[in-house]
mmCIF file of C-alpha atoms in Angstrom:
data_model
loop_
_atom_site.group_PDB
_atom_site.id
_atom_site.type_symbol
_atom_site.label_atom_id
_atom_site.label_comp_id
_atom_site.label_asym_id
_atom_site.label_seq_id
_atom_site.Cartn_x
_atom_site.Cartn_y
_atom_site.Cartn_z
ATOM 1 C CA UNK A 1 95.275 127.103 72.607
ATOM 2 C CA UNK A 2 92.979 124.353 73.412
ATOM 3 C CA UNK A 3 94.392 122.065 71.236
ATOM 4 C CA UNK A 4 92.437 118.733 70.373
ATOM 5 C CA UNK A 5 89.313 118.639 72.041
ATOM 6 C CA UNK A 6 86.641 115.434 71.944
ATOM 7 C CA UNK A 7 83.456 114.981 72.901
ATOM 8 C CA UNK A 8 81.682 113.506 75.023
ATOM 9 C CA UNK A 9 84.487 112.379 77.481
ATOM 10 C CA UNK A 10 82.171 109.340 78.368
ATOM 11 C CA UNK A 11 79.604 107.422 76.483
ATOM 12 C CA UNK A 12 77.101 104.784 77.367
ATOM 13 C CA UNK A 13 75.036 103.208 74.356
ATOM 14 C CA UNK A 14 72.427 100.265 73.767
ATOM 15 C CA UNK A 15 72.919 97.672 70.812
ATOM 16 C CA UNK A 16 71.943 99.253 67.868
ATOM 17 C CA UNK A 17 71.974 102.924 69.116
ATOM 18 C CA UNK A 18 73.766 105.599 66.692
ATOM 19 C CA UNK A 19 75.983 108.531 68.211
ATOM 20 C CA UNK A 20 78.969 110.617 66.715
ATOM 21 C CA UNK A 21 82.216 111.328 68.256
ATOM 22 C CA UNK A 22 82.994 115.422 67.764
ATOM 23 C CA UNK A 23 86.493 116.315 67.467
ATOM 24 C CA UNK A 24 88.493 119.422 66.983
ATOM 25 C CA UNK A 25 91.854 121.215 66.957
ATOM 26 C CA UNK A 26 92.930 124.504 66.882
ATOM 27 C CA UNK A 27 96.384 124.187 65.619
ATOM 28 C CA UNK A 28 95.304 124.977 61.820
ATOM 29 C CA UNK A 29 97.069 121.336 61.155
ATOM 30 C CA UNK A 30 96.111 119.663 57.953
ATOM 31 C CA UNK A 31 95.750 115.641 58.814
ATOM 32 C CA UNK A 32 93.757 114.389 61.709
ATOM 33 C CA UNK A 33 92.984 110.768 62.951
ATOM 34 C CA UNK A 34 90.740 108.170 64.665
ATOM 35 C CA UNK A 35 91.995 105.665 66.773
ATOM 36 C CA UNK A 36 90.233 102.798 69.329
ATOM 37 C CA UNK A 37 92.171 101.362 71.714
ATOM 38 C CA UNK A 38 90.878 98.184 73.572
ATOM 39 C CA UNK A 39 91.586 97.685 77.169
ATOM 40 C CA UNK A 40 94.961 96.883 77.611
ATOM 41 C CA UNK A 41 95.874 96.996 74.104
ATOM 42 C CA UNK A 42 97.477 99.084 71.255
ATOM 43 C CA UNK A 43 96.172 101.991 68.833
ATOM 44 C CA UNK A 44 94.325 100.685 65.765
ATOM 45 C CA UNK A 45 93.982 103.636 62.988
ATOM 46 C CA UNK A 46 89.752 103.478 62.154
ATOM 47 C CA UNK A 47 90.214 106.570 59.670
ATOM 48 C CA UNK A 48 92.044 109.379 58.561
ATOM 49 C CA UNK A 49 91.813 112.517 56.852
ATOM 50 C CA UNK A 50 95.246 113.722 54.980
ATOM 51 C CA UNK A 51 93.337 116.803 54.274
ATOM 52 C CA UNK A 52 90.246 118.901 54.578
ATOM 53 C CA UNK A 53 87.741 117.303 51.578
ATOM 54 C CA UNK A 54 89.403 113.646 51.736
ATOM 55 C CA UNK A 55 88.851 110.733 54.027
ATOM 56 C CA UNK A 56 90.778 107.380 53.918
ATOM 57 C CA UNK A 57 90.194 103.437 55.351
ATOM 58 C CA UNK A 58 92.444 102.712 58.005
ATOM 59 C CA UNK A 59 93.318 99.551 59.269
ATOM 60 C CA UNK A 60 89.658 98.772 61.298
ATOM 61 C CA UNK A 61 86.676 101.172 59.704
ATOM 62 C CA UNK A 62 84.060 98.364 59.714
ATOM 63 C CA UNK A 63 81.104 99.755 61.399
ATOM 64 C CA UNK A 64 82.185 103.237 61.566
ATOM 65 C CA UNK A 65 82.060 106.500 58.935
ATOM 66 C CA UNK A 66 83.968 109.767 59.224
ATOM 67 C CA UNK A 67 83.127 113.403 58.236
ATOM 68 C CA UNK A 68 85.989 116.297 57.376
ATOM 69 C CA UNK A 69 83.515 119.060 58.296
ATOM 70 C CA UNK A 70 86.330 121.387 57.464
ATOM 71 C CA UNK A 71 89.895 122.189 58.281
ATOM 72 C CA UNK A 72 89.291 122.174 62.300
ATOM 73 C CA UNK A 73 86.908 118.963 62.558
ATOM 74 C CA UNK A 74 86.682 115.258 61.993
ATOM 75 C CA UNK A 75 83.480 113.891 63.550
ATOM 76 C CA UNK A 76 83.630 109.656 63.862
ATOM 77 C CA UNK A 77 80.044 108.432 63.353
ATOM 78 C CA UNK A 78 78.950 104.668 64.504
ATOM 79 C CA UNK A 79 75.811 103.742 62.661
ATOM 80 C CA UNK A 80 74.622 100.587 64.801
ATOM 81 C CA UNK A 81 76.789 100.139 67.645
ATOM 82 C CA UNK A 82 77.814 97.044 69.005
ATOM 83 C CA UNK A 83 79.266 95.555 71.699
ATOM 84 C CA UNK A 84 82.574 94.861 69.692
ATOM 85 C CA UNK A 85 82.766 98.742 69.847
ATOM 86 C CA UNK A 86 83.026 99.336 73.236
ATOM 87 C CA UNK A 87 86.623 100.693 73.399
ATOM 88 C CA UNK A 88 88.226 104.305 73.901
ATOM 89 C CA UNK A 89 88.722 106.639 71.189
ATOM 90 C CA UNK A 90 91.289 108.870 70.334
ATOM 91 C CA UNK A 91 91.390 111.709 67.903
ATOM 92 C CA UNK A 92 94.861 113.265 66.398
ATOM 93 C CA UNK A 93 96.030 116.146 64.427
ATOM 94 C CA UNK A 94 99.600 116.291 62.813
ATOM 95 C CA UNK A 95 100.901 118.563 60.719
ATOM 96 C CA UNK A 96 103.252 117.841 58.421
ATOM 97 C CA UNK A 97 103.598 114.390 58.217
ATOM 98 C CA UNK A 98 106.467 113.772 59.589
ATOM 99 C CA UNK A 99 106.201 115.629 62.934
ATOM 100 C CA UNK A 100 104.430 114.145 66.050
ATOM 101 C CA UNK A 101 100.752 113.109 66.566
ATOM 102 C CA UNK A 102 98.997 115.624 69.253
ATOM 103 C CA UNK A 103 96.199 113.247 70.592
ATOM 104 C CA UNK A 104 92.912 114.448 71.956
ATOM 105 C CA UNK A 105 91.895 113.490 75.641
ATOM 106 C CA UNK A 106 89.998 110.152 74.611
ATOM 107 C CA UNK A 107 86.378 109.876 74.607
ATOM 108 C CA UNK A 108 85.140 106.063 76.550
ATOM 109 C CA UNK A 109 82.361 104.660 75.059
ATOM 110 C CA UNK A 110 80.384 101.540 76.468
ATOM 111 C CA UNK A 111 78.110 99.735 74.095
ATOM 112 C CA UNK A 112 75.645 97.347 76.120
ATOM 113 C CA UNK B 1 100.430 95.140 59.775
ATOM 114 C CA UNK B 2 100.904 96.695 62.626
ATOM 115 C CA UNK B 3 105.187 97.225 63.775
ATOM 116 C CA UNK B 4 105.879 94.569 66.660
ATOM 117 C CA UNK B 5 107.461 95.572 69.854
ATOM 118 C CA UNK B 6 109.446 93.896 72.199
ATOM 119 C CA UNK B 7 109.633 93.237 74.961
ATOM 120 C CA UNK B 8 105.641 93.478 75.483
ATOM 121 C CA UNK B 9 106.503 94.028 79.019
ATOM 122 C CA UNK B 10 109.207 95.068 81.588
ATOM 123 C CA UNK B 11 109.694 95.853 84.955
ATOM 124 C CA UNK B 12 112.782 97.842 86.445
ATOM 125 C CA UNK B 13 114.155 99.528 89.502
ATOM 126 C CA UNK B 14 114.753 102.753 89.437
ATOM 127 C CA UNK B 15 118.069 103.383 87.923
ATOM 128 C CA UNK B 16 118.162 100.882 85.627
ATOM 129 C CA UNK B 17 118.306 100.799 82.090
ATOM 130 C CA UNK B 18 115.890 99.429 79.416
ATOM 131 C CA UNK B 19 115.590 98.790 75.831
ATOM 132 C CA UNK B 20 112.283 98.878 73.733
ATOM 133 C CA UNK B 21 112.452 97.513 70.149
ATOM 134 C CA UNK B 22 110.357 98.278 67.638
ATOM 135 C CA UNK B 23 110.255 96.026 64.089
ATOM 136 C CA UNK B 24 108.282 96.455 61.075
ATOM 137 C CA UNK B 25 107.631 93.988 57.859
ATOM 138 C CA UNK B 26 107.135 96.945 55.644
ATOM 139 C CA UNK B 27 110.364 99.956 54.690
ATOM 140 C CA UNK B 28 110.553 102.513 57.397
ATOM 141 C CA UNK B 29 110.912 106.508 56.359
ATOM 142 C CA UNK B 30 110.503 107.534 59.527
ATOM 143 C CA UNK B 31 110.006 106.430 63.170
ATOM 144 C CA UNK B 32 107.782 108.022 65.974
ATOM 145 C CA UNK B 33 107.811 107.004 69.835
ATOM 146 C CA UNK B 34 105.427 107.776 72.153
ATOM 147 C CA UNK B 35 104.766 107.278 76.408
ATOM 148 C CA UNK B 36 100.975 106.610 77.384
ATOM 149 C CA UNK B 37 100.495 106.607 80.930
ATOM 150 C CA UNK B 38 97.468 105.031 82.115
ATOM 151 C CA UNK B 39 94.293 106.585 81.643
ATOM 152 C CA UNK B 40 95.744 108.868 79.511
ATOM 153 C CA UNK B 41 96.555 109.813 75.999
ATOM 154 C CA UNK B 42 100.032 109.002 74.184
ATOM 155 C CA UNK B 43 102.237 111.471 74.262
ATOM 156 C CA UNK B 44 105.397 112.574 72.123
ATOM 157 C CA UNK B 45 108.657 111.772 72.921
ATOM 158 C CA UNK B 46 110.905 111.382 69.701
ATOM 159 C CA UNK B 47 110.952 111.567 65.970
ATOM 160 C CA UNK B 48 114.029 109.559 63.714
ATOM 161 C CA UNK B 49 113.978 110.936 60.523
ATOM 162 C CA UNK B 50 116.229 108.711 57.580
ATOM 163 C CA UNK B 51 119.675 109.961 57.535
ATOM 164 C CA UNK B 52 119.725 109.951 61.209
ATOM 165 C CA UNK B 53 118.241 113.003 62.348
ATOM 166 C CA UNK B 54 116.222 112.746 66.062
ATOM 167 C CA UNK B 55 114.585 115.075 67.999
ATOM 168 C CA UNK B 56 112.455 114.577 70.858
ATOM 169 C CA UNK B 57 113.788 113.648 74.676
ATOM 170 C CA UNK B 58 116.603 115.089 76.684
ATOM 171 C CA UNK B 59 116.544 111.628 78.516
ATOM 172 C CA UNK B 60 115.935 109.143 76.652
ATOM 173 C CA UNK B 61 117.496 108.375 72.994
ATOM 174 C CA UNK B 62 116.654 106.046 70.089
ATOM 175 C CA UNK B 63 118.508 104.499 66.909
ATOM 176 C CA UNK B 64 116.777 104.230 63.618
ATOM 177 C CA UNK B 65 118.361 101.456 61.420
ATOM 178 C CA UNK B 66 116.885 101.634 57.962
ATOM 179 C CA UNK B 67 118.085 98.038 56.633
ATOM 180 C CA UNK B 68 116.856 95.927 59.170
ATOM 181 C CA UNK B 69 113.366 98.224 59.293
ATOM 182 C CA UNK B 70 113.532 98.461 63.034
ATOM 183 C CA UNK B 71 114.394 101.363 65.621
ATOM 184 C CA UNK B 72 115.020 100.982 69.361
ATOM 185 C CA UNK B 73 114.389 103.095 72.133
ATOM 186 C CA UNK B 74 116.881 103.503 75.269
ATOM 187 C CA UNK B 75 115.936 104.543 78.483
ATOM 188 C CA UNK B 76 118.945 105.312 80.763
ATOM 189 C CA UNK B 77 118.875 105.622 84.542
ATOM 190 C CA UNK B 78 115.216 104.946 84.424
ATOM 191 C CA UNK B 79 112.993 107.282 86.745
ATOM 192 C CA UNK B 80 109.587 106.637 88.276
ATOM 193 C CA UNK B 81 107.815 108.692 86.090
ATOM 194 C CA UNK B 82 109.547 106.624 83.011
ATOM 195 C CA UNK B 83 106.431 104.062 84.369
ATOM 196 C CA UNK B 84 103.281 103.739 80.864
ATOM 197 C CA UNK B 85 103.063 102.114 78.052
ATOM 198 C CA UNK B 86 105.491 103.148 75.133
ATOM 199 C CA UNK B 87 104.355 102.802 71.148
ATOM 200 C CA UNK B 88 106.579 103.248 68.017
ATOM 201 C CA UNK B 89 104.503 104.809 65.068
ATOM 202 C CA UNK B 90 105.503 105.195 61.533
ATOM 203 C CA UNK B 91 103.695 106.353 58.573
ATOM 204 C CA UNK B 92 102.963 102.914 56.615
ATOM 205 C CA UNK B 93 102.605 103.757 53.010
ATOM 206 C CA UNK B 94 104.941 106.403 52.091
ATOM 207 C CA UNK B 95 103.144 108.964 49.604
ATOM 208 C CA UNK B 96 100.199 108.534 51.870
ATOM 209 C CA UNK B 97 99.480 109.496 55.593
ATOM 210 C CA UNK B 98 98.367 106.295 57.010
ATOM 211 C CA UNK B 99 100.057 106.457 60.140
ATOM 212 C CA UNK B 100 99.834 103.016 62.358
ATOM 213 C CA UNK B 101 101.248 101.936 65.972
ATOM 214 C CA UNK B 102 103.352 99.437 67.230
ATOM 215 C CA UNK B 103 102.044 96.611 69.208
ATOM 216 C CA UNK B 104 102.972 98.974 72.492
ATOM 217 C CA UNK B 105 105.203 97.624 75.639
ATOM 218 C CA UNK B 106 104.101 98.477 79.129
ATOM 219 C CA UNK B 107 107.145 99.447 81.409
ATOM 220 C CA UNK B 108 107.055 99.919 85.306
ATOM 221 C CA UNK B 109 109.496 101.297 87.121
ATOM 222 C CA UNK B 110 109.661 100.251 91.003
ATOM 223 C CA UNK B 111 111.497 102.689 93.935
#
């Protein structure tokens, strides 16, 4: 098992430039997660997906949007990206709630 | 709001003990706490369910006190490899799976 998987690991953008952040996991859980961490900072929650067909706001989704493509995928889309966005991002899967988040290797993205 | 940790920083010798606290403004269900070590992603190392029940660490253990809506995580006869960055996480709305991390407190552990 591969478990969560992101891509690209690294990511280099221009103001303004679009990309999306792929993610997948192979651990048939049902919730999955986008976080940004800043350098030398904590996790901020950007989105989340309880379930395959439903996406919710988390705490910083300015400037982003998120797609469920189905039960294995949650793809994190920046429109316009800015230099504000430059961070590294983190997808997780849990399943059920209440056990532990299983984090994806990251995916560092530069926005000049 | 985000759970605040404390300290936001410590630094040991091996061998010693440490306490991370972790306190929220909102009714904790349930309490996650994860190690991150640098470069890397965070990792699992204990759940505290309400009621009491923990899982997670051979090493290191963790209270869970529901009135005061903070845990606390205790690392005993701290190791090198204890060294990273530990979070609480918690689930903020119950009924919902919003799940948010604590502010985060690095820890280094010196030979």
């Amino acid at each position: 098992n591969a478990g969560v998987t992101q891509t690209p690991k690294f990511q280099v953008l221009k103001t303004g430039q679009s990309m999306t952040l792929q993610c997948a996991q192979d651990m048939n859980h049902n919730s999955m997660y986008w976080y940004r961490q800043d350098p030398g900072m904590g996790l901020r929650l950007i989105y989340y997906s309880a379930s395959e067909g439903t996406t919710d706001k988390g705490e910083v989704p300015n400037g982003y949007n998120v797609s469920r493509l189905n039960k294995r995928e949650f793809s994190l889309r920046l429109e316009s990206a800015a230099p504000s966005q430059t961070s590294v991002y983190f997808c997780a899967s849990t399943q059920p709630i209440y056990n532990e988040q299983f984090f994806g290797p990251g995916t560092r993205l530069t926005v000049l | 709001q985000q759970p605040v940790q404390s300290p936001q920083a410590v630094i040991l010798r091996e061998g010693e003990d440490a306490v991370i606290n972790c306190s929220s403004s909102k009714a904790l269900y349930s309490v996650h706490w994860y190690r991150q070590k640098h470069g890397e992603a965070p990792v699992f190392l204990m759940i505290l369910l309400k009621g009491g029940e923990q899982k997670g660490h051979e090493k290191i253990s963790a209270s869970f006190n529901e009135k005061k809506q903070q845990s606390s995580l205790y690392l005993t006869a701290s190791q090198l490899s204890y060294s990273g960055t530990y979070f609480c996480g918690t689930v903020q709305d119950p009924g919902t799976y919003k799940y948010i991390f604590g502010t985060g407190t690095r820890l280094k552990v010196l030979a």
